[in-house]
Short mmCIF file of C-alpha atoms in Angstrom, two decimals:
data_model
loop_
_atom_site.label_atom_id
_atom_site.label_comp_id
_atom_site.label_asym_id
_atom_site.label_seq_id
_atom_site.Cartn_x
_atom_site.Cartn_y
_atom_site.Cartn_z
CA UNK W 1146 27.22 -19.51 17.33
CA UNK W 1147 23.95 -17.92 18.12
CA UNK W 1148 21.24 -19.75 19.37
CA UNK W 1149 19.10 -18.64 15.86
CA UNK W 1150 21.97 -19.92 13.89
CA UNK W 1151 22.24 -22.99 15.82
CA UNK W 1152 18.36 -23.74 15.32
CA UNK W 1153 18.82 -23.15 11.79
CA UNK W 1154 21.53 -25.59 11.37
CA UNK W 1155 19.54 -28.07 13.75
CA UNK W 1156 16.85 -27.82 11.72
CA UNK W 1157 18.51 -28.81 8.33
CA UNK W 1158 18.58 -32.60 8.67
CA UNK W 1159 15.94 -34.25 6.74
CA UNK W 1160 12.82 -36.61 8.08
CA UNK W 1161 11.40 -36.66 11.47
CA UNK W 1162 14.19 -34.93 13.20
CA UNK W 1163 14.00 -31.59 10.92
CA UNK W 1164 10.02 -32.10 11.58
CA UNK W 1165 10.78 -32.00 15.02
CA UNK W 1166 12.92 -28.75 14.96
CA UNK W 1167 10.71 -26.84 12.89
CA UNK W 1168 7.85 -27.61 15.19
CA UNK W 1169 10.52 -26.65 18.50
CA UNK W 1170 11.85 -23.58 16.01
CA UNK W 1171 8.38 -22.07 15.90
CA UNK W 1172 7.31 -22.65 19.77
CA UNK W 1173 10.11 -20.86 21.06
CA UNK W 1174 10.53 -18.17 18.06
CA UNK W 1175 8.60 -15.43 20.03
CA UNK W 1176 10.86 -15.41 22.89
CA UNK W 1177 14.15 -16.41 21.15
CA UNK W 1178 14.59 -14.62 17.71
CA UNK W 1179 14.53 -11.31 18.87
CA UNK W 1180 16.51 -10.79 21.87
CA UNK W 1181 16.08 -7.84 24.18
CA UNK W 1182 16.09 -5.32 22.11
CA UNK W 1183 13.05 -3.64 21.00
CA UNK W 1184 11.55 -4.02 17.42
CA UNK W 1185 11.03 -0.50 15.48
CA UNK W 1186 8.62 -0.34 12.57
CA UNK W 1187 9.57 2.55 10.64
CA UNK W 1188 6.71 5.09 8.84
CA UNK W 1189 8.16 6.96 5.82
CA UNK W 1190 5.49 9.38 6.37
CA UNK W 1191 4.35 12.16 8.67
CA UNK W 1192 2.35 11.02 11.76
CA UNK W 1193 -1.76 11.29 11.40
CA UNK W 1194 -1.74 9.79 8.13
CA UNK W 1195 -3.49 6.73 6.98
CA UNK W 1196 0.14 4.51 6.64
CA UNK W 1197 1.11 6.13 10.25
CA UNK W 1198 -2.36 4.83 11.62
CA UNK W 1199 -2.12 1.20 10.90
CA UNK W 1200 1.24 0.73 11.86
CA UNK W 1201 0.30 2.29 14.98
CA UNK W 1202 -2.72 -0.42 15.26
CA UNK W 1203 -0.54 -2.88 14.99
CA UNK W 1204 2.34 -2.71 16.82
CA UNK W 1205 1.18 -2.90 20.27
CA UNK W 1206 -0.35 -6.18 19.39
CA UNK W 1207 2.68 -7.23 17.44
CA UNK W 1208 4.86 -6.46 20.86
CA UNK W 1209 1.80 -8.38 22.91
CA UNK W 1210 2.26 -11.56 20.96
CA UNK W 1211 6.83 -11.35 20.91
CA UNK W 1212 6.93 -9.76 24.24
CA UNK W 1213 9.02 -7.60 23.34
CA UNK W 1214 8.43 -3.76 22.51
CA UNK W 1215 7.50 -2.63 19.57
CA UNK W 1216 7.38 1.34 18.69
CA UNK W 1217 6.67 3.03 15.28
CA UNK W 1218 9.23 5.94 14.30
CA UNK W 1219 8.23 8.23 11.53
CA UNK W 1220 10.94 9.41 9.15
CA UNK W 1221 9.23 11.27 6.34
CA UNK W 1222 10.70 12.77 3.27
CA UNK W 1223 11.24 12.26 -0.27
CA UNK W 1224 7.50 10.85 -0.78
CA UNK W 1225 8.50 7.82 1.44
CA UNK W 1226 12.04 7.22 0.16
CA UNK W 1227 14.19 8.79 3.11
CA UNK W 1228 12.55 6.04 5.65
CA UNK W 1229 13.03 3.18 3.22
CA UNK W 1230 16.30 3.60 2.70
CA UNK W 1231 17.11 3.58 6.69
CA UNK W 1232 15.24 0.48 6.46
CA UNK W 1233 17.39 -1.16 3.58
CA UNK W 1234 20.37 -0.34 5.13
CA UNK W 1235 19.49 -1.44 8.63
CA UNK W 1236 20.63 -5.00 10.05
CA UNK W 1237 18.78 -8.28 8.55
CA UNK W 1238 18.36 -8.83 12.06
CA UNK W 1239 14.18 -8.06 12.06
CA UNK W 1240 14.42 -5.36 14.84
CA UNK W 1241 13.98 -2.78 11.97
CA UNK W 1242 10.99 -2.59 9.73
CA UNK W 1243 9.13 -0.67 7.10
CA UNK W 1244 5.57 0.09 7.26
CA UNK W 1245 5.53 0.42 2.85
CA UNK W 1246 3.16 1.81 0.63
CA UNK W 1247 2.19 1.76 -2.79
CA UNK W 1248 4.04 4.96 -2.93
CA UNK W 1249 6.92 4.33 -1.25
CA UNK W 1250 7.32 0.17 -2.48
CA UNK W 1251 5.13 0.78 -6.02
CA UNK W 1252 5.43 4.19 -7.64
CA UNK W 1253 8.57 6.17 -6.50
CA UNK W 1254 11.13 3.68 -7.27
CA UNK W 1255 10.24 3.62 -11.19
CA UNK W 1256 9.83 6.91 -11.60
CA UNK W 1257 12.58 8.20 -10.12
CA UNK W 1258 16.16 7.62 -12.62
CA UNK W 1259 18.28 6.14 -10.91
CA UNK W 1260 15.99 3.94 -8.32
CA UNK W 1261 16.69 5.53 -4.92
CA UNK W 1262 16.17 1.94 -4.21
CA UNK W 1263 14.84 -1.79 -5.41
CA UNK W 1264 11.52 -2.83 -3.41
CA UNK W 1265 11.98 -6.18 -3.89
CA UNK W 1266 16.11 -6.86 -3.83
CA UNK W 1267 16.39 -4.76 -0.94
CA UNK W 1268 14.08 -5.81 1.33
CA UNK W 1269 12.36 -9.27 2.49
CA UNK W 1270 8.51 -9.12 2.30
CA UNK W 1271 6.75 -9.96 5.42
CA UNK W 1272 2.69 -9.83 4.64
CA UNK W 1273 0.81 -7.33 2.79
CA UNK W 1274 -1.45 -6.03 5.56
CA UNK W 1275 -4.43 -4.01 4.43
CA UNK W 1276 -5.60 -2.27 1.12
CA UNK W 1277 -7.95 0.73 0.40
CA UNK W 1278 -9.99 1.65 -2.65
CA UNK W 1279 -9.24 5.16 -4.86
CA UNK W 1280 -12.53 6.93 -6.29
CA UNK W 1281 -12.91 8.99 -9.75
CA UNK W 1282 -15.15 11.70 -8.89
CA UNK W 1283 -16.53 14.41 -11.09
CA UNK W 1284 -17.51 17.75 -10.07
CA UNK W 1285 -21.57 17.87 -9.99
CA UNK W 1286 -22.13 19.97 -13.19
CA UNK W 1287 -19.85 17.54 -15.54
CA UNK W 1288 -22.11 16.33 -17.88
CA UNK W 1289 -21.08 12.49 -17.51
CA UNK W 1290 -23.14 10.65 -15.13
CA UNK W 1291 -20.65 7.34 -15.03
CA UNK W 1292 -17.42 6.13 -16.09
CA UNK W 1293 -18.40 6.05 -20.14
CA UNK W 1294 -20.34 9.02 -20.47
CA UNK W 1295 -17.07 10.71 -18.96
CA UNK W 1296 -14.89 8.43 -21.50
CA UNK W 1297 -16.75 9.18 -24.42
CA UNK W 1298 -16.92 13.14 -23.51
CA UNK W 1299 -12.60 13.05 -23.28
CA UNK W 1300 -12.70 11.42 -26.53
CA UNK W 1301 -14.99 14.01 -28.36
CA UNK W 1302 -12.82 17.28 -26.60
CA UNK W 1303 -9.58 15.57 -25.94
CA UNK W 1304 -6.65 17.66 -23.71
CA UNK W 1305 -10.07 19.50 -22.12
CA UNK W 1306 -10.83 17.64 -19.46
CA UNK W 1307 -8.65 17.80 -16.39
CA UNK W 1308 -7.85 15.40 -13.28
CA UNK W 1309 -7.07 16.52 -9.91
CA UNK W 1310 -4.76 14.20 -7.84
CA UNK W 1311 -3.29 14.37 -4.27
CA UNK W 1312 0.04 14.71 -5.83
CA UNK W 1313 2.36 14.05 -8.60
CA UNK W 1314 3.63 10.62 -8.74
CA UNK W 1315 0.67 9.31 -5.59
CA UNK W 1316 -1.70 6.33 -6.17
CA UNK W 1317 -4.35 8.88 -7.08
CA UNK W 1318 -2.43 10.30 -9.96
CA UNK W 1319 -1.06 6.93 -11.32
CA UNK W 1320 -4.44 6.04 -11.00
CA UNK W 1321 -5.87 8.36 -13.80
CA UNK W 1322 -2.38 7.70 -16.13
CA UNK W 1323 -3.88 4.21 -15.69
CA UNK W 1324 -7.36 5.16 -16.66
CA UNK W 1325 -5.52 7.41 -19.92
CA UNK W 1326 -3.53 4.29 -21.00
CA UNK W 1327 -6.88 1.89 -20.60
CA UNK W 1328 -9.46 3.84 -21.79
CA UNK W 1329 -7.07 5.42 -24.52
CA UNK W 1330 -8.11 9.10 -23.39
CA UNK W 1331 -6.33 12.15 -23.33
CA UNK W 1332 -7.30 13.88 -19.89
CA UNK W 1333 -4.87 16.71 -18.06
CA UNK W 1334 -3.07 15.61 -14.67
CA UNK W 1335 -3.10 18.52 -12.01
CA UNK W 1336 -1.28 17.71 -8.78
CA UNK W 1337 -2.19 19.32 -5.30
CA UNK W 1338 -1.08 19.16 -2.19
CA UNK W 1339 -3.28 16.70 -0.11
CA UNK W 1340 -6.38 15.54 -1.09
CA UNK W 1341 -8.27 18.66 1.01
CA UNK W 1342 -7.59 21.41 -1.54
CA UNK W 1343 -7.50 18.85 -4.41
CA UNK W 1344 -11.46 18.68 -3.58
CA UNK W 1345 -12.44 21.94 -2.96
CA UNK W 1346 -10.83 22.97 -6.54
CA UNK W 1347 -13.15 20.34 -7.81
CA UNK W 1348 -16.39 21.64 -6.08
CA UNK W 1349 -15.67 24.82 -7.41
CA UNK W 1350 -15.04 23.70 -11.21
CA UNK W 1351 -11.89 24.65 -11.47
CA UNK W 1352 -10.53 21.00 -12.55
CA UNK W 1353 -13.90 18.60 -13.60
CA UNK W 1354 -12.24 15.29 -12.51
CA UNK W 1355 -10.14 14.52 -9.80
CA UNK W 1356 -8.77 10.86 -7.78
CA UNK W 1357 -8.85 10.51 -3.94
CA UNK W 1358 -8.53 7.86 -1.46
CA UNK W 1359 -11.92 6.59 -0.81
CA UNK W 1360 -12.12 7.61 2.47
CA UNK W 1361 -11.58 10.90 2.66
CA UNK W 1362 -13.76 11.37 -0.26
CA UNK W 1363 -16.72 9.92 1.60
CA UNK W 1364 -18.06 13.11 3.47
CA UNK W 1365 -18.02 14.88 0.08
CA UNK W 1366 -19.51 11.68 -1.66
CA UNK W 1367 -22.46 11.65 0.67
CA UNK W 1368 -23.18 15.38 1.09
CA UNK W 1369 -23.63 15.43 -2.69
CA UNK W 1370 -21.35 17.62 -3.49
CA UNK W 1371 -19.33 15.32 -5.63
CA UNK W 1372 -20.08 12.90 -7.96
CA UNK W 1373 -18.40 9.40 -7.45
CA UNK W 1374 -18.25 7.43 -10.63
CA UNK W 1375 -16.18 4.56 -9.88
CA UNK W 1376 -14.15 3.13 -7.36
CA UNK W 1377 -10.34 1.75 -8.60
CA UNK W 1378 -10.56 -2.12 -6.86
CA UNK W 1379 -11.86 -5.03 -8.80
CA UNK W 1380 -14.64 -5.23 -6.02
CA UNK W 1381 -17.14 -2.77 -4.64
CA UNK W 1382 -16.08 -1.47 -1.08
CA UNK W 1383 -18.17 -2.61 1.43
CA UNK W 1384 -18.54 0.68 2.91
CA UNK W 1385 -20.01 2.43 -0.36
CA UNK W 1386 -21.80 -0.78 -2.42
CA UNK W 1387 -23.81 1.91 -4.54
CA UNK W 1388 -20.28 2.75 -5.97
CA UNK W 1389 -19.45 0.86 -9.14
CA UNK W 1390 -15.90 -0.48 -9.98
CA UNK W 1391 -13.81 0.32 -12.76
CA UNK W 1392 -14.64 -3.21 -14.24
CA UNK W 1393 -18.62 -2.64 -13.98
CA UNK W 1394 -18.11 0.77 -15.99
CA UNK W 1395 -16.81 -0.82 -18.80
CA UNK W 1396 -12.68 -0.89 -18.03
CA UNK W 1397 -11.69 -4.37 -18.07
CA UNK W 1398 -8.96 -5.44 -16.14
CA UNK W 1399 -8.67 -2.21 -14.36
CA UNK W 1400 -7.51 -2.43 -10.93
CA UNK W 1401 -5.83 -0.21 -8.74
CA UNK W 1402 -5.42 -0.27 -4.74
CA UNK W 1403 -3.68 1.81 -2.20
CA UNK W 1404 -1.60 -0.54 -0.23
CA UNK W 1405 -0.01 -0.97 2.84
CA UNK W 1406 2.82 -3.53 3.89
CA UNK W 1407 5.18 -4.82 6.10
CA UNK W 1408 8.85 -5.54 5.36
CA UNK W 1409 12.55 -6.06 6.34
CA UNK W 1410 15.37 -5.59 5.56
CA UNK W 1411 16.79 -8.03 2.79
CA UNK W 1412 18.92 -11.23 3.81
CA UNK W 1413 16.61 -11.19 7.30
CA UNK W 1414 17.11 -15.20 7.71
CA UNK W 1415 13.78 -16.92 6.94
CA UNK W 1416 12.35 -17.91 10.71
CA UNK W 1417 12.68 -14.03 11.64
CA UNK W 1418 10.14 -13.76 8.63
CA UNK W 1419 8.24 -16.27 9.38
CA UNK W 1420 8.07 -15.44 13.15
CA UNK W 1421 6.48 -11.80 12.08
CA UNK W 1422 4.37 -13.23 9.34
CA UNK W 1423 2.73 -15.62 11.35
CA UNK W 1424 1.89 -12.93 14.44
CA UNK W 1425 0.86 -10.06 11.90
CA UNK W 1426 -1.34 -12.49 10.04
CA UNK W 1427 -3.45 -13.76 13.00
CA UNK W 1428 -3.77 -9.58 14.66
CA UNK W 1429 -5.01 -8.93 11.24
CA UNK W 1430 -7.80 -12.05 11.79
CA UNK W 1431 -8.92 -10.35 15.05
CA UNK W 1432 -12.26 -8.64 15.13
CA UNK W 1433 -11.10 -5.52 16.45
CA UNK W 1434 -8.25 -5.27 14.01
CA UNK W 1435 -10.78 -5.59 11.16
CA UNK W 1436 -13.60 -3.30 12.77
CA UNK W 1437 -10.41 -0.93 13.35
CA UNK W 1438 -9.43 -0.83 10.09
CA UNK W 1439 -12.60 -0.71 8.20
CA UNK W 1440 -13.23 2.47 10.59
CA UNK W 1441 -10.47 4.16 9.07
CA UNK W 1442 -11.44 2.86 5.22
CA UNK W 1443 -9.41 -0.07 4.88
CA UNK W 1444 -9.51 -3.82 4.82
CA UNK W 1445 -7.02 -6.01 6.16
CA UNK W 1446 -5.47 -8.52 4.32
CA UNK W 1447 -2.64 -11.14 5.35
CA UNK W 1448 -0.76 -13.16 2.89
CA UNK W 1449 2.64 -14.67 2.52
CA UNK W 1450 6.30 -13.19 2.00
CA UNK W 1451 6.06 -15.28 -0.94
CA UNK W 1452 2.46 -13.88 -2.41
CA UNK W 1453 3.70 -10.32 -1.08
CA UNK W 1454 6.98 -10.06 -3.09
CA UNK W 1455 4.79 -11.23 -6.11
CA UNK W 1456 2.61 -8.56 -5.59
CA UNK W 1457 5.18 -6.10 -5.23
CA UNK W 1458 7.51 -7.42 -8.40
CA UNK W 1459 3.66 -7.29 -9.91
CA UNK W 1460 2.91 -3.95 -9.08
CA UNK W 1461 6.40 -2.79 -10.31
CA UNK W 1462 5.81 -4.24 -13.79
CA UNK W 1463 2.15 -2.21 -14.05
CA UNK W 1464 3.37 1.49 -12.94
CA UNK W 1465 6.69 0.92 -15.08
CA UNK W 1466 4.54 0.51 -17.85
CA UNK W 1467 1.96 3.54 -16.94
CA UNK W 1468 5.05 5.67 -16.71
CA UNK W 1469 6.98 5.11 -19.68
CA UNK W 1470 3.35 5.24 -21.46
CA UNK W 1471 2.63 8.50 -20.17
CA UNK W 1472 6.06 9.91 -19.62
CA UNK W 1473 6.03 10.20 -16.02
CA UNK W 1474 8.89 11.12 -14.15
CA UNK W 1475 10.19 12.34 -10.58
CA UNK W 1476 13.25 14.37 -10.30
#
């Protein structure tokens, strides 16, 4: 019997003695749930990107507070599915880990027939970590000013008025289906390839709309040479204020945000979990983690495996909806 297991079953007796254990279970889980091997947090994205980043923030932290060593492998593919399923069928043992998305834990897995995987029954939520505002912009001669004027224009010339997107099946893009199914609009999806060529299409006129993470959109924003009408979170982003949110343009209940997590492997026993929830949570507390992040457009969070696998059964329920709505589907 393993020392974890032992713990585990030490820890079971009720009163002062399991009160006791837990209290032991939690001093010594840094140096005794994870053996010598080192942790990997998997990326199922390229390197340089905004998911790769934060994990990369993190882990050397994550390995100062286990003592153990923690690297970041990036396994791209498949918009995020390839390195989620390594992840799902790696050992419960918490020395393999996924760096999700909304993508990759949100999007892809109901709009793809069958699910190349289930974000919640195959893996065990550790703590939503950070979160990062989308933008509707408009291209500067689009006669709409704000988020109704642009409304009540798609209304009046319905199936004119076209929306640029990072790519098919992104946040950005399941952001406008969201904005078509709220707003009851009819507005034309085009997908690019990154958010670079997405913009310069909509500086030069040839799409009128378009969807971006915030912070890429924010030399553009401030250079004038795109409009931003609204940002997709329920509150304004600290780094833009003069940016209005969905809500204050008139779309109730709209919210939308690009989000990053942390999770293992389903059936990971509880105090491996915990162990990682607990040291994630107080690096994402630090002052350098939230200067950090903020730097690269995002806020940190830090919640609970419970409040996390909400959020992600949550977020399931509001893109499955948006995509049988709208129709969308990946091959």
């Amino acid at each position: 019997m393993t020392l974890l297991n032992k713990m585990i079953k030490a820890c079971s007796f009720k009163g002062m003695i399991g009160l006791i254990c837990i209290s032991f279970s939690t001093a010594i889980s840094a140096q005794q749930l994870f053996g010598d091997r080192p942790i990997r947090i998997v990326v199922p994205y390229p390197a340089g990107g905004t998911t790769d980043l934060l994990a990369r923030a993190i882990a050397p932290r994550l390995g100062d507070r286990l003592g153990r060593t923690v690297v970041v492998e990036n396994k791209p593919g498949a918009g995020g599915v390839i390195g989620s399923q390594i992840v799902a069928k790696s050992p419960p043992d918490g020395h393999t880990l996924i760096f999700a998305s909304i993508a990759s834990h949100g999007i892809i897995p109901v709009l793809q027939t069958p699910a190349p995987y289930d974000p919640v029954k195959d893996f065990s939520p550790v703590t939503l970590v950070a979160s990062t505002p989308n933008v509707l912009l408009a291209n500067i001669n689009l006669p709409a000013q704000n988020v109704q004027e642009l409304i009540a224009l798609a209304k009046a010339k319905p199936g004119t008025i076209h929306f640029g997107s990072t790519s098919h099946g992104g946040s950005p893009h399941m952001s406008g289906e969201l904005l078509k199914t709220m707003a009851g609009i009819d507005i034309v999806h085009v997908p690019y390839k990154g958010g670079s060529p997405m913009l310069i299409d909509l500086m030069g006129g040839q799409v009128q709309t378009g969807i971006d993470n915030l912070p890429s959109s924010m030399t553009y924003i401030r250079s004038g040479k795109v409009k931003a009408l609204a940002v997709t979170t329920s509150k304004r982003w600290p780094g833009a204020p003069e940016i209005p949110t969905m809500i204050e343009a008139g779309v109730v209940g709209y919210d939308v945000s690009a989000w990053f997590g942390l999770l293992a492997p389903a059936d990971t026993p509880k105090p491996v979990i915990d162990a990682l929830n607990s040291n994630v949570v107080a690096i994402l507390r630090t002052p350098e983690i939230t200067k950090q992040f903020f730097e690269l457009g995002a806020e940190p969070v830090g919640d609970t495996p419970a409040e996390f696998a909400r959020f992600i059964q949550e977020e399931g329920v509001k893109w499955n909806k948006v995509a049988r709505t709208n129709n969308i589907k990946l091959e």
